Amino acid sequence: MIELRTPAEIEAMRPAGRFVAETLVALREDTKVGTNLLTIDRRAHELIRRAGAESCYIDYHPSFGASPFGKVICTSVNDAVLHGLPHDYALRDGDLVTLDFAVSIDGWVADSAVSFVVGTARDEDLALIDTTQRALDAAIGAASVGGRIGDISHAIAEVARADGYEINTDFGGHGVGRTMHGDPHVPNDGKPNRGYPLRAGLVVALEPWFLQTTDELVTDPDGWTLRSADGSRGAHAEHTVAITDDGPLILTDRSFLGVD
């Protein structure tokens, strides 16, 4: 069921959005060559505890997951692009890292993701990250009252295809509110002027993600981590966005912290 939020409810979602933004910035600053993925998870867990927030991941067990996730942040590295289960791995020079983080504060959820390179970056990795971020910007720009879900999906796909990337629609954006994953599904490809009408009060997590040379995924033996089928690298960008009569409101905006 698709739920529309009142202006007061959207205001009540701001603390969760701000905390997610602040946490991703802090974790990104702390993540260097040599940082262990389990250290990132422990740091995120500590920040959640201090804030009195609740993790959306630790007990999460959807039909596609082999078991409850058991960690509080997704850490996807290189050819892993989604649902990366933190494990004992120390980051190496040039690794492409995605941090995906969602929490609930006072019963309201926010969800966001960022990709970056630790150490020396490859040009092709920076290009992939840039495309993914611009696709997110285009999606947010299309999230306006009077439009449709297809307009958002089409905006994402236009950016990806212009840069030569294929698109997987198995996983994409989703409604956000009292739970992390709700209706509507927002695929990363679609036709304009199609789908659910965009109305004030709709809150969605928009999350373009692309792989360098494929659109096919395989699942790790851990039952969670999704990797490219051909070993090429992936990037993922995500914000929680409220559609309002005054335009899209990015609840997980990091710009107030001096970063993108």
Coordinates of C-alpha atoms in Angstrom, one line a residue:
M1 CA 0.0 0.0 0.0
I2 CA 1.3 3.4 -0.9
E3 CA 1.0 6.0 1.9
L4 CA 1.2 9.7 1.7
R5 CA 2.8 11.7 4.6
T6 CA 1.5 14.9 6.0
P7 CA 3.8 17.9 6.2
A8 CA 4.1 17.3 10.0
E9 CA 5.1 13.7 9.3
I10 CA 7.7 14.7 6.8
E11 CA 9.2 17.1 9.4
A12 CA 9.2 14.2 11.8
M13 CA 11.4 12.3 9.3
R14 CA 14.1 15.0 9.3
P15 CA 16.1 13.7 12.3
A16 CA 16.5 10.3 10.8
G17 CA 17.5 11.8 7.5
R18 CA 20.0 14.1 9.1
F19 CA 21.5 11.3 11.2
V20 CA 21.9 9.0 8.2
A21 CA 23.6 11.9 6.3
E22 CA 26.0 12.7 9.2
T23 CA 26.8 9.0 9.8
L24 CA 27.7 8.4 6.1
V25 CA 30.0 11.4 6.1
A26 CA 31.7 10.3 9.3
L27 CA 32.2 6.8 8.1
R28 CA 33.5 7.9 4.7
E29 CA 36.0 10.1 6.4
D30 CA 37.1 7.2 8.6
T31 CA 37.4 4.7 5.7
K32 CA 40.9 4.5 4.4
V33 CA 43.3 2.0 2.9
G34 CA 43.6 -0.7 5.5
T35 CA 40.2 -0.1 7.2
N36 CA 38.4 -3.4 7.9
L37 CA 34.8 -3.7 6.8
L38 CA 34.0 -5.1 10.3
T39 CA 35.4 -1.9 11.8
I40 CA 33.1 0.2 9.7
D41 CA 30.1 -1.9 11.0
R42 CA 31.3 -1.5 14.6
R43 CA 31.6 2.3 14.2
A44 CA 28.2 2.5 12.6
H45 CA 26.7 0.4 15.5
E46 CA 28.3 2.8 18.0
L47 CA 26.9 5.8 16.3
I48 CA 23.4 4.3 16.2
R49 CA 23.6 3.5 19.9
R50 CA 24.7 7.0 20.9
A51 CA 21.9 8.5 18.8
G52 CA 19.2 6.2 20.3
A53 CA 18.4 5.1 16.8
E54 CA 17.4 1.7 15.6
S55 CA 19.1 -0.2 12.7
C56 CA 16.9 -1.2 9.8
Y57 CA 19.3 -3.9 8.8
I58 CA 20.4 -6.1 11.7
D59 CA 17.1 -8.1 11.9
Y60 CA 16.2 -7.6 8.3
H61 CA 15.2 -10.9 6.6
P62 CA 13.4 -10.5 3.3
S63 CA 12.6 -13.4 1.0
F64 CA 15.8 -12.9 -1.0
G65 CA 18.1 -12.9 2.1
A66 CA 19.5 -16.2 3.3
S67 CA 19.2 -15.2 6.9
P68 CA 18.7 -12.1 9.1
F69 CA 21.4 -9.6 7.9
G70 CA 23.1 -9.4 11.3
K71 CA 25.0 -6.1 10.7
V72 CA 24.0 -2.5 10.7
I73 CA 25.4 -1.2 7.4
C74 CA 26.0 -2.6 3.9
T75 CA 29.6 -2.5 2.7
S76 CA 30.0 -3.4 -1.0
V77 CA 33.5 -3.4 -2.5
N78 CA 34.6 -3.4 -6.1
D79 CA 32.4 -5.9 -8.0
A80 CA 29.9 -6.0 -5.1
V81 CA 27.3 -3.3 -5.6
L82 CA 24.3 -4.1 -3.3
H83 CA 23.7 -5.7 0.1
G84 CA 27.4 -6.1 0.9
L85 CA 27.6 -8.1 4.2
P86 CA 30.5 -6.7 6.3
H87 CA 33.2 -9.4 6.7
D88 CA 36.8 -9.6 7.7
Y89 CA 38.4 -7.7 4.8
A90 CA 40.9 -4.8 5.0
L91 CA 40.5 -2.3 2.2
R92 CA 43.2 -2.1 -0.4
D93 CA 44.5 0.8 -2.4
G94 CA 42.1 1.6 -5.2
D95 CA 39.1 -0.3 -3.8
L96 CA 35.7 1.1 -4.8
V97 CA 33.5 1.1 -1.7
T98 CA 29.7 1.6 -1.3
L99 CA 28.2 2.3 2.1
D100 CA 24.5 1.9 2.3
F101 CA 22.8 2.8 5.6
A102 CA 19.3 3.0 7.0
V103 CA 18.0 3.7 10.5
S104 CA 14.8 4.5 12.3
I105 CA 14.5 7.4 14.7
D106 CA 11.2 7.9 16.6
G107 CA 9.6 5.4 14.3
W108 CA 10.6 7.1 11.0
V109 CA 13.1 5.7 8.5
A110 CA 15.8 7.2 6.3
D111 CA 18.0 5.4 3.8
S112 CA 21.0 6.6 1.8
A113 CA 24.1 5.3 0.1
V114 CA 27.4 6.7 -1.2
S115 CA 30.2 5.2 -3.4
F116 CA 33.8 6.3 -3.3
V117 CA 37.4 5.1 -3.9
V118 CA 40.0 4.6 -1.1
G119 CA 43.5 5.5 -2.1
T120 CA 44.4 5.8 -5.8
A121 CA 41.3 6.0 -8.0
R122 CA 41.0 4.5 -11.5
D123 CA 39.5 6.9 -14.1
E124 CA 36.8 4.3 -15.0
D125 CA 35.7 4.0 -11.4
L126 CA 35.4 7.8 -11.0
A127 CA 33.4 7.9 -14.2
L128 CA 31.0 5.2 -12.9
I129 CA 30.5 7.0 -9.6
D130 CA 29.9 10.3 -11.4
T131 CA 27.3 8.7 -13.7
T132 CA 25.5 7.2 -10.7
Q133 CA 25.4 10.5 -8.9
R134 CA 24.2 12.4 -11.9
A135 CA 21.5 9.7 -12.4
L136 CA 20.4 10.3 -8.8
D137 CA 20.3 14.1 -9.4
A138 CA 18.2 13.5 -12.5
A139 CA 15.8 11.3 -10.5
I140 CA 15.4 13.9 -7.8
G141 CA 14.8 16.5 -10.4
A142 CA 11.9 14.4 -11.8
A143 CA 10.4 13.8 -8.4
S144 CA 7.7 16.6 -8.7
V145 CA 4.0 16.8 -8.1
G146 CA 2.1 16.1 -11.3
G147 CA 4.7 13.6 -12.6
R148 CA 4.7 9.9 -12.5
I149 CA 7.0 7.1 -11.2
G150 CA 8.0 6.4 -14.8
D151 CA 9.4 10.0 -15.1
I152 CA 11.8 9.2 -12.3
S153 CA 12.8 5.9 -13.8
H154 CA 13.3 7.3 -17.3
A155 CA 15.4 10.2 -16.0
I156 CA 17.8 7.6 -14.3
A157 CA 18.0 5.4 -17.4
E158 CA 18.7 8.4 -19.8
V159 CA 21.8 9.3 -17.8
A160 CA 23.0 5.7 -17.6
R161 CA 22.5 4.9 -21.3
A162 CA 24.1 8.1 -22.4
D163 CA 27.3 7.0 -20.6
G164 CA 27.1 3.5 -22.0
Y165 CA 25.9 1.5 -18.9
E166 CA 23.3 -1.3 -18.9
I167 CA 20.5 -1.2 -16.4
N168 CA 19.2 -3.8 -14.0
T169 CA 15.6 -3.3 -12.8
D170 CA 15.5 -6.2 -10.2
F171 CA 16.5 -3.8 -7.4
G172 CA 15.7 -0.1 -7.3
G173 CA 14.1 2.7 -5.3
H174 CA 11.2 2.2 -2.9
G175 CA 8.8 3.8 -0.6
V176 CA 10.1 4.9 2.9
G177 CA 8.2 5.7 6.0
R178 CA 7.6 3.6 9.1
T179 CA 9.5 0.8 7.4
M180 CA 12.6 0.7 5.2
H181 CA 11.0 -0.9 2.1
G182 CA 7.5 0.0 1.1
D183 CA 5.5 0.8 -2.0
P184 CA 6.0 2.0 -4.6
H185 CA 8.9 0.3 -6.3
V186 CA 10.9 2.8 -8.3
P187 CA 12.9 0.9 -11.0
N188 CA 16.0 2.4 -12.6
D189 CA 14.4 2.2 -16.1
G190 CA 11.0 3.1 -17.3
K191 CA 8.8 5.0 -19.6
P192 CA 7.8 8.7 -18.9
N193 CA 4.2 9.5 -18.1
R194 CA 3.6 6.0 -16.8
G195 CA 3.1 4.5 -13.4
Y196 CA 1.9 5.9 -10.1
P197 CA 1.1 9.6 -10.0
L198 CA 3.6 11.6 -7.9
R199 CA 1.6 13.4 -5.2
A200 CA 2.7 15.7 -2.3
G201 CA 3.5 13.5 0.7
L202 CA 5.1 10.6 -1.2
V203 CA 8.4 9.7 0.4
V204 CA 10.8 7.5 -1.6
A205 CA 14.4 6.3 -1.5
L206 CA 15.8 6.8 -5.0
E207 CA 18.8 4.6 -5.7
P208 CA 20.4 4.3 -9.1
W209 CA 23.2 1.7 -9.3
F210 CA 25.2 0.5 -12.2
L211 CA 27.9 -2.0 -13.2
Q212 CA 30.6 -1.2 -15.6
T213 CA 30.1 -3.9 -18.2
T214 CA 27.0 -5.9 -17.4
D215 CA 23.5 -5.7 -15.8
E216 CA 23.6 -9.3 -14.4
L217 CA 24.1 -10.1 -10.7
V218 CA 25.2 -13.1 -8.8
T219 CA 24.8 -13.7 -5.1
D220 CA 27.8 -14.5 -2.8
P221 CA 27.8 -17.7 -0.6
D222 CA 26.9 -15.4 2.3
G223 CA 23.4 -15.2 0.9
W224 CA 23.4 -11.4 0.7
T225 CA 26.2 -9.7 -1.2
L226 CA 25.3 -9.1 -4.8
R227 CA 28.1 -8.9 -7.3
S228 CA 28.4 -8.3 -11.1
A229 CA 28.3 -11.5 -13.0
D230 CA 31.4 -10.6 -15.0
G231 CA 33.6 -9.2 -12.2
S232 CA 33.2 -5.6 -13.3
R233 CA 32.9 -2.9 -10.6
G234 CA 29.7 -1.2 -9.4
A235 CA 28.6 2.0 -7.8
H236 CA 25.4 3.0 -6.0
A237 CA 23.9 6.4 -4.9
E238 CA 20.8 6.9 -2.9
H239 CA 18.8 9.6 -1.1
T240 CA 15.5 9.6 0.8
V241 CA 13.3 12.2 -0.9
A242 CA 10.0 13.7 0.0
I243 CA 7.8 15.0 -2.8
T244 CA 6.2 18.3 -1.7
D245 CA 4.2 21.1 -3.3
D246 CA 7.4 23.1 -3.1
G247 CA 9.5 20.6 -4.9
P248 CA 11.6 17.5 -3.9
L249 CA 13.0 17.6 -0.3
I250 CA 16.2 15.6 0.2
L251 CA 15.9 14.3 3.7
T252 CA 19.3 12.7 3.6
D253 CA 21.1 15.7 2.0
R254 CA 24.8 15.8 3.0
S255 CA 25.5 19.3 1.4
F256 CA 25.0 21.0 4.8
L257 CA 28.1 19.1 5.9
G258 CA 30.2 20.5 3.0
V259 CA 30.1 17.3 0.9
D260 CA 28.1 16.0 -2.0

